[in-house]
């Protein structure tokens, strides 16, 4: 289905996709199933994704008016024949042949059933009926038939109210609420909203091979074409691309555990194949698993240790930690997010708080924007500070006993490079589970002790290292420092390649 569906969702859809008519043929045609999938993912109702539910309520009203009982409705919607437009017309005519219309305001036409609600009229066409029947059956059977009773109650209440337009609207709203709840539980969030579809359609239009890979320039070009509504600012566009990529990555990670193959790959019908993203599975897994580590420093024992200064260190690291592998994958797009985004934010603030006044020309000219070279220099300086902080965290934890007993997980994975070769040799051996030599371990501990003693911040007091809560704070902090350090290390590598290929100064102008 390509919409981030979980196992229950796919199972519910598969039940209809694999259903057979009494003739042995598939109960629903591939086209009907494709349209059903598009609706279920939230993309099949035109300007209002719940329009098919509104149509379904009109069809239920018409079928009830043609037969007047629940048994007739079940025969029409849950019968065993193959569902086609001609078959729906024939079934409706059979109902009318037995009893004619039970209520006024209904009439058959060459195209479908016309319903006169007094001030309003509605036409349910025969061509739409197979999809509406499929939606009815899906609603009745979804979540292992858990909604079947409530579905019947919604329709009974609608018909008992006289089947007028107000009752139809109330019935459609009840179904829409149920579908929103169902999508929320079984679909990845964000994969059925307008912003997601705007990005998806843009990428499809950019690629002749219909692949969904994109580069730094795609985010800028997309924003230039869609700088209104949900994408008013470049930062918003960048954020939405990040959410898009994360959702696709999570979908691939989820599907790797699914036995069944994806249901369809027709991009014109709104289907999405996460495999189309230009990533190796490992990279997609990294995107799916990434979570901003910095908030871990704000609670528990780690909050008692000042790992970062607020404005000089944490503030510039925060956006990089938030986007993680996505920022590392698109280094130029992230530079624009930081530099250009801050200028746009200042312009937006000026317009909001000084309406009617001209915005300073210096802002419009991006005169105060931070250059890409300056941001790179800042991150290089922060890289060195992270290196020292990691050494200090190692020292703090090593005071609790042997290193291999005091450390959990991979918190010794210091980012490269270190200034001291002996320190690096020991680090690599520790990472690989090897026992460093006495000389290497001594060099490692000396570097770590030196780094710890040079840091004059809250929590870096040697006399407090025998406390379990303080050691726990450093355990948490070491993991955060490692995660941020690895992202920063990879990001600086991306900037180095950009500078080598075309020059950051040229990109900034």
GROMACS .gro file of C-alpha atoms in nm:
model
  509
    1UNK     CA    1   0.000   0.000   0.000
    2UNK     CA    2   0.300   0.227   0.044
    3UNK     CA    3   0.149   0.444   0.316
    4UNK     CA    4   0.325   0.334   0.633
    5UNK     CA    5   0.060   0.074   0.716
    6UNK     CA    6   0.117  -0.168   1.003
    7UNK     CA    7   0.041  -0.538   1.006
    8UNK     CA    8  -0.324  -0.500   1.111
    9UNK     CA    9  -0.392  -0.244   0.839
   10UNK     CA   10  -0.233  -0.465   0.574
   11UNK     CA   11  -0.422  -0.768   0.701
   12UNK     CA   12  -0.754  -0.583   0.682
   13UNK     CA   13  -0.681  -0.466   0.328
   14UNK     CA   14  -0.550  -0.806   0.222
   15UNK     CA   15  -0.879  -0.966   0.325
   16UNK     CA   16  -1.059  -0.764   0.057
   17UNK     CA   17  -0.778  -0.788  -0.198
   18UNK     CA   18  -0.781  -1.169  -0.177
   19UNK     CA   19  -1.161  -1.210  -0.153
   20UNK     CA   20  -1.319  -1.416  -0.431
   21UNK     CA   21  -1.667  -1.410  -0.576
   22UNK     CA   22  -1.880  -1.724  -0.609
   23UNK     CA   23  -1.752  -1.751  -0.967
   24UNK     CA   24  -1.397  -1.790  -0.838
   25UNK     CA   25  -1.285  -1.453  -0.974
   26UNK     CA   26  -1.154  -1.177  -0.755
   27UNK     CA   27  -1.442  -0.999  -0.584
   28UNK     CA   28  -1.295  -0.655  -0.655
   29UNK     CA   29  -1.108  -0.541  -0.964
   30UNK     CA   30  -0.749  -0.412  -0.932
   31UNK     CA   31  -0.870  -0.060  -1.010
   32UNK     CA   32  -1.127  -0.069  -0.730
   33UNK     CA   33  -0.864  -0.200  -0.488
   34UNK     CA   34  -0.622   0.073  -0.591
   35UNK     CA   35  -0.884   0.340  -0.533
   36UNK     CA   36  -0.975   0.182  -0.201
   37UNK     CA   37  -0.609   0.183  -0.094
   38UNK     CA   38  -0.577   0.546  -0.191
   39UNK     CA   39  -0.883   0.638   0.016
   40UNK     CA   40  -0.768   0.437   0.316
   41UNK     CA   41  -0.433   0.615   0.312
   42UNK     CA   42  -0.617   0.948   0.312
   43UNK     CA   43  -0.555   1.050  -0.050
   44UNK     CA   44  -0.872   0.948  -0.231
   45UNK     CA   45  -1.128   1.217  -0.160
   46UNK     CA   46  -1.008   1.510  -0.368
   47UNK     CA   47  -1.011   1.828  -0.164
   48UNK     CA   48  -1.176   1.644   0.125
   49UNK     CA   49  -1.042   1.297   0.193
   50UNK     CA   50  -1.368   1.197   0.365
   51UNK     CA   51  -1.586   1.266   0.058
   52UNK     CA   52  -1.618   0.891  -0.022
   53UNK     CA   53  -1.776   0.838   0.321
   54UNK     CA   54  -2.030   1.110   0.242
   55UNK     CA   55  -2.106   0.930  -0.087
   56UNK     CA   56  -2.135   0.598   0.095
   57UNK     CA   57  -2.399   0.738   0.331
   58UNK     CA   58  -2.604   0.853   0.030
   59UNK     CA   59  -2.575   0.505  -0.123
   60UNK     CA   60  -2.683   0.339   0.203
   61UNK     CA   61  -2.979   0.578   0.212
   62UNK     CA   62  -3.072   0.485  -0.146
   63UNK     CA   63  -3.042   0.110  -0.087
   64UNK     CA   64  -3.256   0.138   0.225
   65UNK     CA   65  -3.517   0.333   0.030
   66UNK     CA   66  -3.516   0.059  -0.234
   67UNK     CA   67  -3.562  -0.237   0.002
   68UNK     CA   68  -3.662  -0.101   0.340
   69UNK     CA   69  -3.485  -0.363   0.554
   70UNK     CA   70  -3.144  -0.460   0.688
   71UNK     CA   71  -3.136  -0.792   0.504
   72UNK     CA   72  -3.161  -0.617   0.169
   73UNK     CA   73  -2.878  -0.381   0.263
   74UNK     CA   74  -2.655  -0.673   0.357
   75UNK     CA   75  -2.732  -0.850   0.028
   76UNK     CA   76  -2.635  -0.539  -0.166
   77UNK     CA   77  -2.314  -0.454   0.022
   78UNK     CA   78  -2.192  -0.794   0.140
   79UNK     CA   79  -2.313  -1.026  -0.134
   80UNK     CA   80  -2.096  -1.293  -0.289
   81UNK     CA   81  -2.094  -1.177  -0.650
   82UNK     CA   82  -1.811  -0.990  -0.821
   83UNK     CA   83  -1.859  -0.618  -0.758
   84UNK     CA   84  -1.892  -0.418  -1.079
   85UNK     CA   85  -2.083  -0.106  -1.185
   86UNK     CA   86  -2.320  -0.317  -1.396
   87UNK     CA   87  -2.365  -0.562  -1.110
   88UNK     CA   88  -2.452  -0.283  -0.865
   89UNK     CA   89  -2.710  -0.148  -1.110
   90UNK     CA   90  -2.862  -0.492  -1.154
   91UNK     CA   91  -2.876  -0.556  -0.777
   92UNK     CA   92  -3.047  -0.222  -0.720
   93UNK     CA   93  -3.300  -0.295  -0.994
   94UNK     CA   94  -3.373  -0.635  -0.838
   95UNK     CA   95  -3.447  -0.466  -0.506
   96UNK     CA   96  -3.678  -0.217  -0.675
   97UNK     CA   97  -3.855  -0.491  -0.870
   98UNK     CA   98  -3.957  -0.649  -0.541
   99UNK     CA   99  -4.087  -0.338  -0.362
  100UNK     CA  100  -4.030  -0.016  -0.563
  101UNK     CA  101  -3.908   0.291  -0.372
  102UNK     CA  102  -4.017   0.285  -0.008
  103UNK     CA  103  -3.961   0.660   0.032
  104UNK     CA  104  -4.008   0.964  -0.187
  105UNK     CA  105  -3.725   1.162  -0.342
  106UNK     CA  106  -3.537   0.875  -0.510
  107UNK     CA  107  -3.514   0.805  -0.882
  108UNK     CA  108  -3.304   0.590  -1.112
  109UNK     CA  109  -3.128   0.763  -1.400
  110UNK     CA  110  -2.903   0.638  -1.677
  111UNK     CA  111  -2.600   0.732  -1.464
  112UNK     CA  112  -2.706   0.623  -1.117
  113UNK     CA  113  -2.948   0.711  -0.837
  114UNK     CA  114  -3.064   1.071  -0.798
  115UNK     CA  115  -3.176   1.176  -0.451
  116UNK     CA  116  -3.384   1.489  -0.390
  117UNK     CA  117  -3.338   1.622  -0.036
  118UNK     CA  118  -3.559   1.926  -0.088
  119UNK     CA  119  -3.310   2.209  -0.109
  120UNK     CA  120  -3.026   1.971  -0.198
  121UNK     CA  121  -2.981   1.700  -0.458
  122UNK     CA  122  -2.722   1.426  -0.486
  123UNK     CA  123  -2.634   1.171  -0.755
  124UNK     CA  124  -2.463   0.843  -0.671
  125UNK     CA  125  -2.328   0.711  -0.999
  126UNK     CA  126  -2.305   0.344  -1.087
  127UNK     CA  127  -1.938   0.392  -1.166
  128UNK     CA  128  -1.867   0.496  -0.805
  129UNK     CA  129  -2.069   0.219  -0.643
  130UNK     CA  130  -1.802  -0.059  -0.654
  131UNK     CA  131  -1.556   0.158  -0.459
  132UNK     CA  132  -1.826   0.256  -0.209
  133UNK     CA  133  -1.922  -0.108  -0.161
  134UNK     CA  134  -1.555  -0.190  -0.100
  135UNK     CA  135  -1.534   0.088   0.159
  136UNK     CA  136  -1.847  -0.047   0.330
  137UNK     CA  137  -1.699  -0.397   0.349
  138UNK     CA  138  -1.367  -0.263   0.477
  139UNK     CA  139  -1.540  -0.064   0.751
  140UNK     CA  140  -1.746  -0.366   0.850
  141UNK     CA  141  -1.444  -0.596   0.874
  142UNK     CA  142  -1.160  -0.368   0.991
  143UNK     CA  143  -0.984  -0.452   1.316
  144UNK     CA  144  -1.119  -0.808   1.288
  145UNK     CA  145  -1.483  -0.687   1.267
  146UNK     CA  146  -1.450  -0.481   1.586
  147UNK     CA  147  -1.624  -0.184   1.419
  148UNK     CA  148  -1.908  -0.384   1.261
  149UNK     CA  149  -2.160  -0.317   1.537
  150UNK     CA  150  -2.082   0.053   1.556
  151UNK     CA  151  -2.108   0.080   1.177
  152UNK     CA  152  -2.460  -0.060   1.191
  153UNK     CA  153  -2.553   0.179   1.471
  154UNK     CA  154  -2.432   0.481   1.271
  155UNK     CA  155  -2.642   0.385   0.970
  156UNK     CA  156  -2.949   0.298   1.177
  157UNK     CA  157  -2.933   0.634   1.352
  158UNK     CA  158  -2.894   0.807   1.016
  159UNK     CA  159  -3.197   0.630   0.869
  160UNK     CA  160  -3.412   0.670   1.179
  161UNK     CA  161  -3.353   1.045   1.155
  162UNK     CA  162  -3.534   1.036   0.822
  163UNK     CA  163  -3.238   1.007   0.587
  164UNK     CA  164  -3.229   1.382   0.524
  165UNK     CA  165  -2.918   1.578   0.431
  166UNK     CA  166  -2.844   1.665   0.795
  167UNK     CA  167  -2.866   1.297   0.891
  168UNK     CA  168  -2.639   1.205   0.598
  169UNK     CA  169  -2.380   1.458   0.713
  170UNK     CA  170  -2.393   1.331   1.070
  171UNK     CA  171  -2.350   0.974   0.950
  172UNK     CA  172  -2.052   1.069   0.734
  173UNK     CA  173  -1.896   1.256   1.026
  174UNK     CA  174  -1.932   0.947   1.244
  175UNK     CA  175  -1.759   0.732   0.982
  176UNK     CA  176  -1.488   0.994   0.932
  177UNK     CA  177  -1.413   1.000   1.305
  178UNK     CA  178  -1.377   0.623   1.303
  179UNK     CA  179  -1.142   0.635   1.003
  180UNK     CA  180  -0.930   0.906   1.164
  181UNK     CA  181  -0.895   0.689   1.472
  182UNK     CA  182  -0.812   0.385   1.259
  183UNK     CA  183  -0.551   0.572   1.053
  184UNK     CA  184  -0.400   0.718   1.367
  185UNK     CA  185  -0.348   0.371   1.514
  186UNK     CA  186  -0.234   0.191   1.201
  187UNK     CA  187  -0.065   0.445   0.972
  188UNK     CA  188   0.257   0.635   1.024
  189UNK     CA  189   0.170   0.988   1.131
  190UNK     CA  190   0.227   1.250   0.864
  191UNK     CA  191   0.205   1.010   0.570
  192UNK     CA  192  -0.149   1.108   0.480
  193UNK     CA  193  -0.139   1.487   0.510
  194UNK     CA  194  -0.121   1.758   0.243
  195UNK     CA  195   0.244   1.848   0.306
  196UNK     CA  196   0.353   1.488   0.261
  197UNK     CA  197   0.164   1.464  -0.068
  198UNK     CA  198   0.305   1.795  -0.193
  199UNK     CA  199   0.661   1.670  -0.143
  200UNK     CA  200   0.578   1.331  -0.288
  201UNK     CA  201   0.424   1.480  -0.602
  202UNK     CA  202   0.716   1.721  -0.644
  203UNK     CA  203   0.971   1.441  -0.629
  204UNK     CA  204   0.773   1.233  -0.875
  205UNK     CA  205   0.767   1.525  -1.116
  206UNK     CA  206   1.144   1.568  -1.089
  207UNK     CA  207   1.238   1.208  -1.166
  208UNK     CA  208   1.178   1.036  -1.498
  209UNK     CA  209   1.239   0.699  -1.333
  210UNK     CA  210   0.982   0.779  -1.061
  211UNK     CA  211   1.243   0.733  -0.787
  212UNK     CA  212   1.206   0.939  -0.473
  213UNK     CA  213   1.571   1.020  -0.405
  214UNK     CA  214   1.657   1.387  -0.365
  215UNK     CA  215   1.955   1.612  -0.305
  216UNK     CA  216   2.030   1.943  -0.129
  217UNK     CA  217   1.906   2.151  -0.421
  218UNK     CA  218   1.567   1.979  -0.430
  219UNK     CA  219   1.465   2.129  -0.097
  220UNK     CA  220   1.557   2.478  -0.215
  221UNK     CA  221   1.381   2.436  -0.550
  222UNK     CA  222   1.073   2.291  -0.381
  223UNK     CA  223   1.056   2.586  -0.143
  224UNK     CA  224   1.093   2.833  -0.432
  225UNK     CA  225   0.786   2.676  -0.594
  226UNK     CA  226   0.578   2.624  -0.278
  227UNK     CA  227   0.666   2.917  -0.049
  228UNK     CA  228   0.312   2.963   0.079
  229UNK     CA  229   0.084   2.790   0.325
  230UNK     CA  230   0.263   2.511   0.506
  231UNK     CA  231   0.595   2.598   0.338
  232UNK     CA  232   0.614   2.972   0.398
  233UNK     CA  233   0.974   2.956   0.516
  234UNK     CA  234   1.272   2.754   0.403
  235UNK     CA  235   1.307   2.610   0.752
  236UNK     CA  236   0.954   2.477   0.733
  237UNK     CA  237   1.023   2.315   0.396
  238UNK     CA  238   1.342   2.158   0.530
  239UNK     CA  239   1.157   2.032   0.836
  240UNK     CA  240   0.884   1.877   0.623
  241UNK     CA  241   1.141   1.703   0.400
  242UNK     CA  242   1.300   1.563   0.715
  243UNK     CA  243   0.963   1.433   0.837
  244UNK     CA  244   0.895   1.289   0.491
  245UNK     CA  245   1.225   1.102   0.489
  246UNK     CA  246   1.181   0.980   0.845
  247UNK     CA  247   0.832   0.849   0.769
  248UNK     CA  248   0.960   0.663   0.464
  249UNK     CA  249   1.250   0.522   0.664
  250UNK     CA  250   1.021   0.404   0.943
  251UNK     CA  251   0.797   0.242   0.682
  252UNK     CA  252   1.089   0.050   0.534
  253UNK     CA  253   1.206  -0.058   0.878
  254UNK     CA  254   0.855  -0.177   0.961
  255UNK     CA  255   0.815  -0.358   0.631
  256UNK     CA  256   1.140  -0.543   0.676
  257UNK     CA  257   0.953  -0.740   0.941
  258UNK     CA  258   0.645  -0.798   0.727
  259UNK     CA  259   0.615  -1.125   0.538
  260UNK     CA  260   0.386  -0.993   0.267
  261UNK     CA  261   0.519  -0.789  -0.021
  262UNK     CA  262   0.406  -0.426  -0.067
  263UNK     CA  263   0.061  -0.397  -0.220
  264UNK     CA  264   0.111  -0.216  -0.549
  265UNK     CA  265   0.355   0.033  -0.692
  266UNK     CA  266   0.143   0.252  -0.920
  267UNK     CA  267   0.271   0.600  -0.839
  268UNK     CA  268  -0.009   0.768  -1.037
  269UNK     CA  269  -0.255   0.628  -0.783
  270UNK     CA  270  -0.065   0.776  -0.491
  271UNK     CA  271   0.119   0.462  -0.386
  272UNK     CA  272   0.460   0.504  -0.224
  273UNK     CA  273   0.749   0.261  -0.229
  274UNK     CA  274   1.000   0.345   0.045
  275UNK     CA  275   1.260   0.136  -0.141
  276UNK     CA  276   1.262   0.413  -0.404
  277UNK     CA  277   1.456   0.633  -0.166
  278UNK     CA  278   1.820   0.652  -0.264
  279UNK     CA  279   1.956   0.503   0.060
  280UNK     CA  280   2.116   0.180   0.158
  281UNK     CA  281   1.906  -0.012   0.414
  282UNK     CA  282   2.153   0.079   0.685
  283UNK     CA  283   2.109   0.450   0.619
  284UNK     CA  284   1.731   0.418   0.624
  285UNK     CA  285   1.754   0.227   0.948
  286UNK     CA  286   1.967   0.505   1.096
  287UNK     CA  287   1.709   0.765   0.994
  288UNK     CA  288   1.425   0.558   1.138
  289UNK     CA  289   1.604   0.503   1.468
  290UNK     CA  290   1.735   0.857   1.522
  291UNK     CA  291   1.607   1.055   1.818
  292UNK     CA  292   1.746   1.386   1.943
  293UNK     CA  293   1.974   1.285   2.235
  294UNK     CA  294   2.015   1.630   2.394
  295UNK     CA  295   1.692   1.618   2.604
  296UNK     CA  296   1.846   1.327   2.796
  297UNK     CA  297   2.073   1.583   2.961
  298UNK     CA  298   1.778   1.775   3.106
  299UNK     CA  299   1.651   1.525   3.362
  300UNK     CA  300   1.778   1.282   3.621
  301UNK     CA  301   2.140   1.270   3.734
  302UNK     CA  302   2.266   1.405   3.400
  303UNK     CA  303   2.088   1.736   3.468
  304UNK     CA  304   2.323   1.796   3.763
  305UNK     CA  305   2.621   1.807   3.527
  306UNK     CA  306   2.683   2.102   3.296
  307UNK     CA  307   2.800   1.924   2.983
  308UNK     CA  308   2.729   2.222   2.755
  309UNK     CA  309   2.706   2.597   2.792
  310UNK     CA  310   2.366   2.723   2.684
  311UNK     CA  311   2.440   2.973   2.407
  312UNK     CA  312   2.795   2.891   2.303
  313UNK     CA  313   2.763   2.513   2.269
  314UNK     CA  314   2.416   2.365   2.308
  315UNK     CA  315   2.234   2.626   2.101
  316UNK     CA  316   2.441   2.575   1.782
  317UNK     CA  317   2.447   2.197   1.835
  318UNK     CA  318   2.070   2.170   1.893
  319UNK     CA  319   1.950   2.175   1.529
  320UNK     CA  320   2.224   1.933   1.427
  321UNK     CA  321   2.126   1.697   1.709
  322UNK     CA  322   1.758   1.730   1.616
  323UNK     CA  323   1.801   1.629   1.252
  324UNK     CA  324   2.099   1.398   1.300
  325UNK     CA  325   2.156   1.169   0.999
  326UNK     CA  326   1.929   1.382   0.778
  327UNK     CA  327   2.151   1.688   0.830
  328UNK     CA  328   2.459   1.477   0.767
  329UNK     CA  329   2.310   1.342   0.445
  330UNK     CA  330   2.226   1.691   0.310
  331UNK     CA  331   2.499   1.920   0.446
  332UNK     CA  332   2.429   2.218   0.219
  333UNK     CA  333   2.055   2.208   0.282
  334UNK     CA  334   2.124   2.212   0.655
  335UNK     CA  335   2.360   2.510   0.620
  336UNK     CA  336   2.077   2.696   0.450
  337UNK     CA  337   1.842   2.590   0.729
  338UNK     CA  338   2.073   2.751   0.983
  339UNK     CA  339   2.196   3.062   0.798
  340UNK     CA  340   1.910   3.153   0.565
  341UNK     CA  341   1.650   3.030   0.812
  342UNK     CA  342   1.763   3.269   1.083
  343UNK     CA  343   1.734   3.565   0.844
  344UNK     CA  344   1.383   3.459   0.742
  345UNK     CA  345   1.288   3.427   1.108
  346UNK     CA  346   1.406   3.784   1.171
  347UNK     CA  347   1.206   3.912   0.873
  348UNK     CA  348   0.896   3.727   0.994
  349UNK     CA  349   0.937   3.877   1.341
  350UNK     CA  350   0.970   4.227   1.194
  351UNK     CA  351   0.653   4.184   0.990
  352UNK     CA  352   0.458   4.052   1.288
  353UNK     CA  353   0.560   4.313   1.542
  354UNK     CA  354   0.592   4.614   1.311
  355UNK     CA  355   0.313   4.569   1.057
  356UNK     CA  356   0.299   4.833   0.789
  357UNK     CA  357   0.662   4.932   0.836
  358UNK     CA  358   0.928   4.856   0.579
  359UNK     CA  359   1.163   4.572   0.666
  360UNK     CA  360   1.525   4.678   0.702
  361UNK     CA  361   1.705   4.645   0.369
  362UNK     CA  362   1.996   4.478   0.544
  363UNK     CA  363   1.766   4.193   0.642
  364UNK     CA  364   1.623   4.163   0.293
  365UNK     CA  365   1.976   4.152   0.152
  366UNK     CA  366   2.076   3.883   0.407
  367UNK     CA  367   2.351   4.121   0.515
  368UNK     CA  368   2.367   3.981   0.866
  369UNK     CA  369   2.349   3.616   0.767
  370UNK     CA  370   2.611   3.388   0.913
  371UNK     CA  371   2.845   3.270   0.638
  372UNK     CA  372   2.885   2.901   0.566
  373UNK     CA  373   3.257   2.927   0.644
  374UNK     CA  374   3.179   3.080   0.985
  375UNK     CA  375   2.933   2.802   1.068
  376UNK     CA  376   3.189   2.541   0.965
  377UNK     CA  377   3.455   2.704   1.185
  378UNK     CA  378   3.210   2.703   1.477
  379UNK     CA  379   3.136   2.334   1.434
  380UNK     CA  380   3.507   2.253   1.411
  381UNK     CA  381   3.560   2.432   1.742
  382UNK     CA  382   3.268   2.245   1.897
  383UNK     CA  383   3.411   1.920   1.762
  384UNK     CA  384   3.727   1.981   1.966
  385UNK     CA  385   3.521   2.060   2.276
  386UNK     CA  386   3.319   1.743   2.235
  387UNK     CA  387   3.642   1.547   2.210
  388UNK     CA  388   3.758   1.690   2.544
  389UNK     CA  389   3.418   1.632   2.706
  390UNK     CA  390   3.419   1.268   2.598
  391UNK     CA  391   3.764   1.218   2.747
  392UNK     CA  392   3.646   1.381   3.069
  393UNK     CA  393   3.339   1.155   3.080
  394UNK     CA  394   3.564   0.853   3.031
  395UNK     CA  395   3.779   0.964   3.323
  396UNK     CA  396   3.475   1.014   3.548
  397UNK     CA  397   3.346   0.666   3.471
  398UNK     CA  398   3.685   0.499   3.500
  399UNK     CA  399   3.703   0.610   3.864
  400UNK     CA  400   3.426   0.364   3.949
  401UNK     CA  401   3.650   0.063   3.876
  402UNK     CA  402   3.780  -0.126   3.573
  403UNK     CA  403   3.673   0.037   3.250
  404UNK     CA  404   3.505  -0.270   3.105
  405UNK     CA  405   3.284  -0.303   3.416
  406UNK     CA  406   3.199   0.064   3.461
  407UNK     CA  407   3.093   0.135   3.104
  408UNK     CA  408   2.769   0.036   2.934
  409UNK     CA  409   2.708  -0.009   2.563
  410UNK     CA  410   2.920   0.190   2.325
  411UNK     CA  411   2.988   0.502   2.529
  412UNK     CA  412   3.359   0.463   2.462
  413UNK     CA  413   3.306   0.525   2.091
  414UNK     CA  414   3.487   0.858   2.087
  415UNK     CA  415   3.473   1.045   1.757
  416UNK     CA  416   3.784   1.061   1.547
  417UNK     CA  417   4.037   1.208   1.526
  418UNK     CA  418   4.207   1.255   1.863
  419UNK     CA  419   4.520   1.461   1.897
  420UNK     CA  420   4.703   1.188   2.081
  421UNK     CA  421   4.792   0.880   1.876
  422UNK     CA  422   4.829   0.659   2.180
  423UNK     CA  423   4.488   0.768   2.302
  424UNK     CA  424   4.338   0.680   1.963
  425UNK     CA  425   4.505   0.340   1.954
  426UNK     CA  426   4.361   0.258   2.294
  427UNK     CA  427   4.018   0.388   2.192
  428UNK     CA  428   4.005   0.171   1.881
  429UNK     CA  429   4.106  -0.138   2.072
  430UNK     CA  430   3.846  -0.071   2.338
  431UNK     CA  431   3.580  -0.026   2.067
  432UNK     CA  432   3.670  -0.365   1.922
  433UNK     CA  433   3.659  -0.538   2.258
  434UNK     CA  434   4.037  -0.584   2.266
  435UNK     CA  435   4.249  -0.536   2.573
  436UNK     CA  436   4.481  -0.234   2.527
  437UNK     CA  437   4.840  -0.258   2.635
  438UNK     CA  438   4.939  -0.111   2.968
  439UNK     CA  439   5.117   0.170   2.787
  440UNK     CA  440   4.813   0.253   2.575
  441UNK     CA  441   4.578   0.241   2.871
  442UNK     CA  442   4.807   0.470   3.069
  443UNK     CA  443   4.806   0.720   2.782
  444UNK     CA  444   4.428   0.699   2.759
  445UNK     CA  445   4.381   0.760   3.130
  446UNK     CA  446   4.634   1.045   3.134
  447UNK     CA  447   4.457   1.223   2.848
  448UNK     CA  448   4.119   1.169   3.012
  449UNK     CA  449   4.237   1.291   3.353
  450UNK     CA  450   4.390   1.600   3.197
  451UNK     CA  451   4.069   1.680   3.012
  452UNK     CA  452   3.856   1.633   3.325
  453UNK     CA  453   4.072   1.858   3.541
  454UNK     CA  454   4.069   2.136   3.279
  455UNK     CA  455   3.689   2.160   3.281
  456UNK     CA  456   3.561   2.398   3.550
  457UNK     CA  457   3.186   2.336   3.527
  458UNK     CA  458   2.911   2.219   3.758
  459UNK     CA  459   2.934   1.845   3.810
  460UNK     CA  460   3.299   1.812   3.712
  461UNK     CA  461   3.421   1.793   4.073
  462UNK     CA  462   3.661   1.506   4.139
  463UNK     CA  463   3.540   1.462   4.497
  464UNK     CA  464   3.186   1.377   4.379
  465UNK     CA  465   3.286   1.094   4.145
  466UNK     CA  466   3.242   0.827   4.413
  467UNK     CA  467   2.866   0.898   4.418
  468UNK     CA  468   2.655   0.657   4.216
  469UNK     CA  469   2.417   0.930   4.096
  470UNK     CA  470   2.710   1.133   3.962
  471UNK     CA  471   2.853   0.833   3.780
  472UNK     CA  472   2.506   0.762   3.636
  473UNK     CA  473   2.491   1.121   3.513
  474UNK     CA  474   2.820   1.072   3.332
  475UNK     CA  475   2.701   0.741   3.186
  476UNK     CA  476   2.402   0.917   3.031
  477UNK     CA  477   2.613   1.213   2.926
  478UNK     CA  478   2.877   0.992   2.764
  479UNK     CA  479   2.611   0.832   2.544
  480UNK     CA  480   2.478   1.174   2.441
  481UNK     CA  481   2.827   1.305   2.369
  482UNK     CA  482   2.900   1.001   2.154
  483UNK     CA  483   2.580   1.035   1.950
  484UNK     CA  484   2.622   1.409   1.892
  485UNK     CA  485   2.992   1.366   1.822
  486UNK     CA  486   2.934   1.105   1.554
  487UNK     CA  487   2.679   1.324   1.377
  488UNK     CA  488   2.905   1.628   1.400
  489UNK     CA  489   3.203   1.429   1.275
  490UNK     CA  490   3.007   1.305   0.973
  491UNK     CA  491   2.863   1.648   0.906
  492UNK     CA  492   3.206   1.812   0.903
  493UNK     CA  493   3.314   1.547   0.655
  494UNK     CA  494   3.024   1.649   0.431
  495UNK     CA  495   3.122   2.016   0.454
  496UNK     CA  496   3.480   1.926   0.364
  497UNK     CA  497   3.358   1.752   0.049
  498UNK     CA  498   3.139   2.051  -0.039
  499UNK     CA  499   3.431   2.289   0.006
  500UNK     CA  500   3.653   2.067  -0.204
  501UNK     CA  501   3.399   2.028  -0.485
  502UNK     CA  502   3.277   2.385  -0.526
  503UNK     CA  503   3.375   2.596  -0.231
  504UNK     CA  504   3.149   2.699   0.056
  505UNK     CA  505   3.208   3.066  -0.018
  506UNK     CA  506   3.070   3.025  -0.370
  507UNK     CA  507   2.767   2.835  -0.237
  508UNK     CA  508   2.694   3.114   0.013
  509UNK     CA  509   2.687   3.386  -0.253
   0.00000   0.00000   0.00000
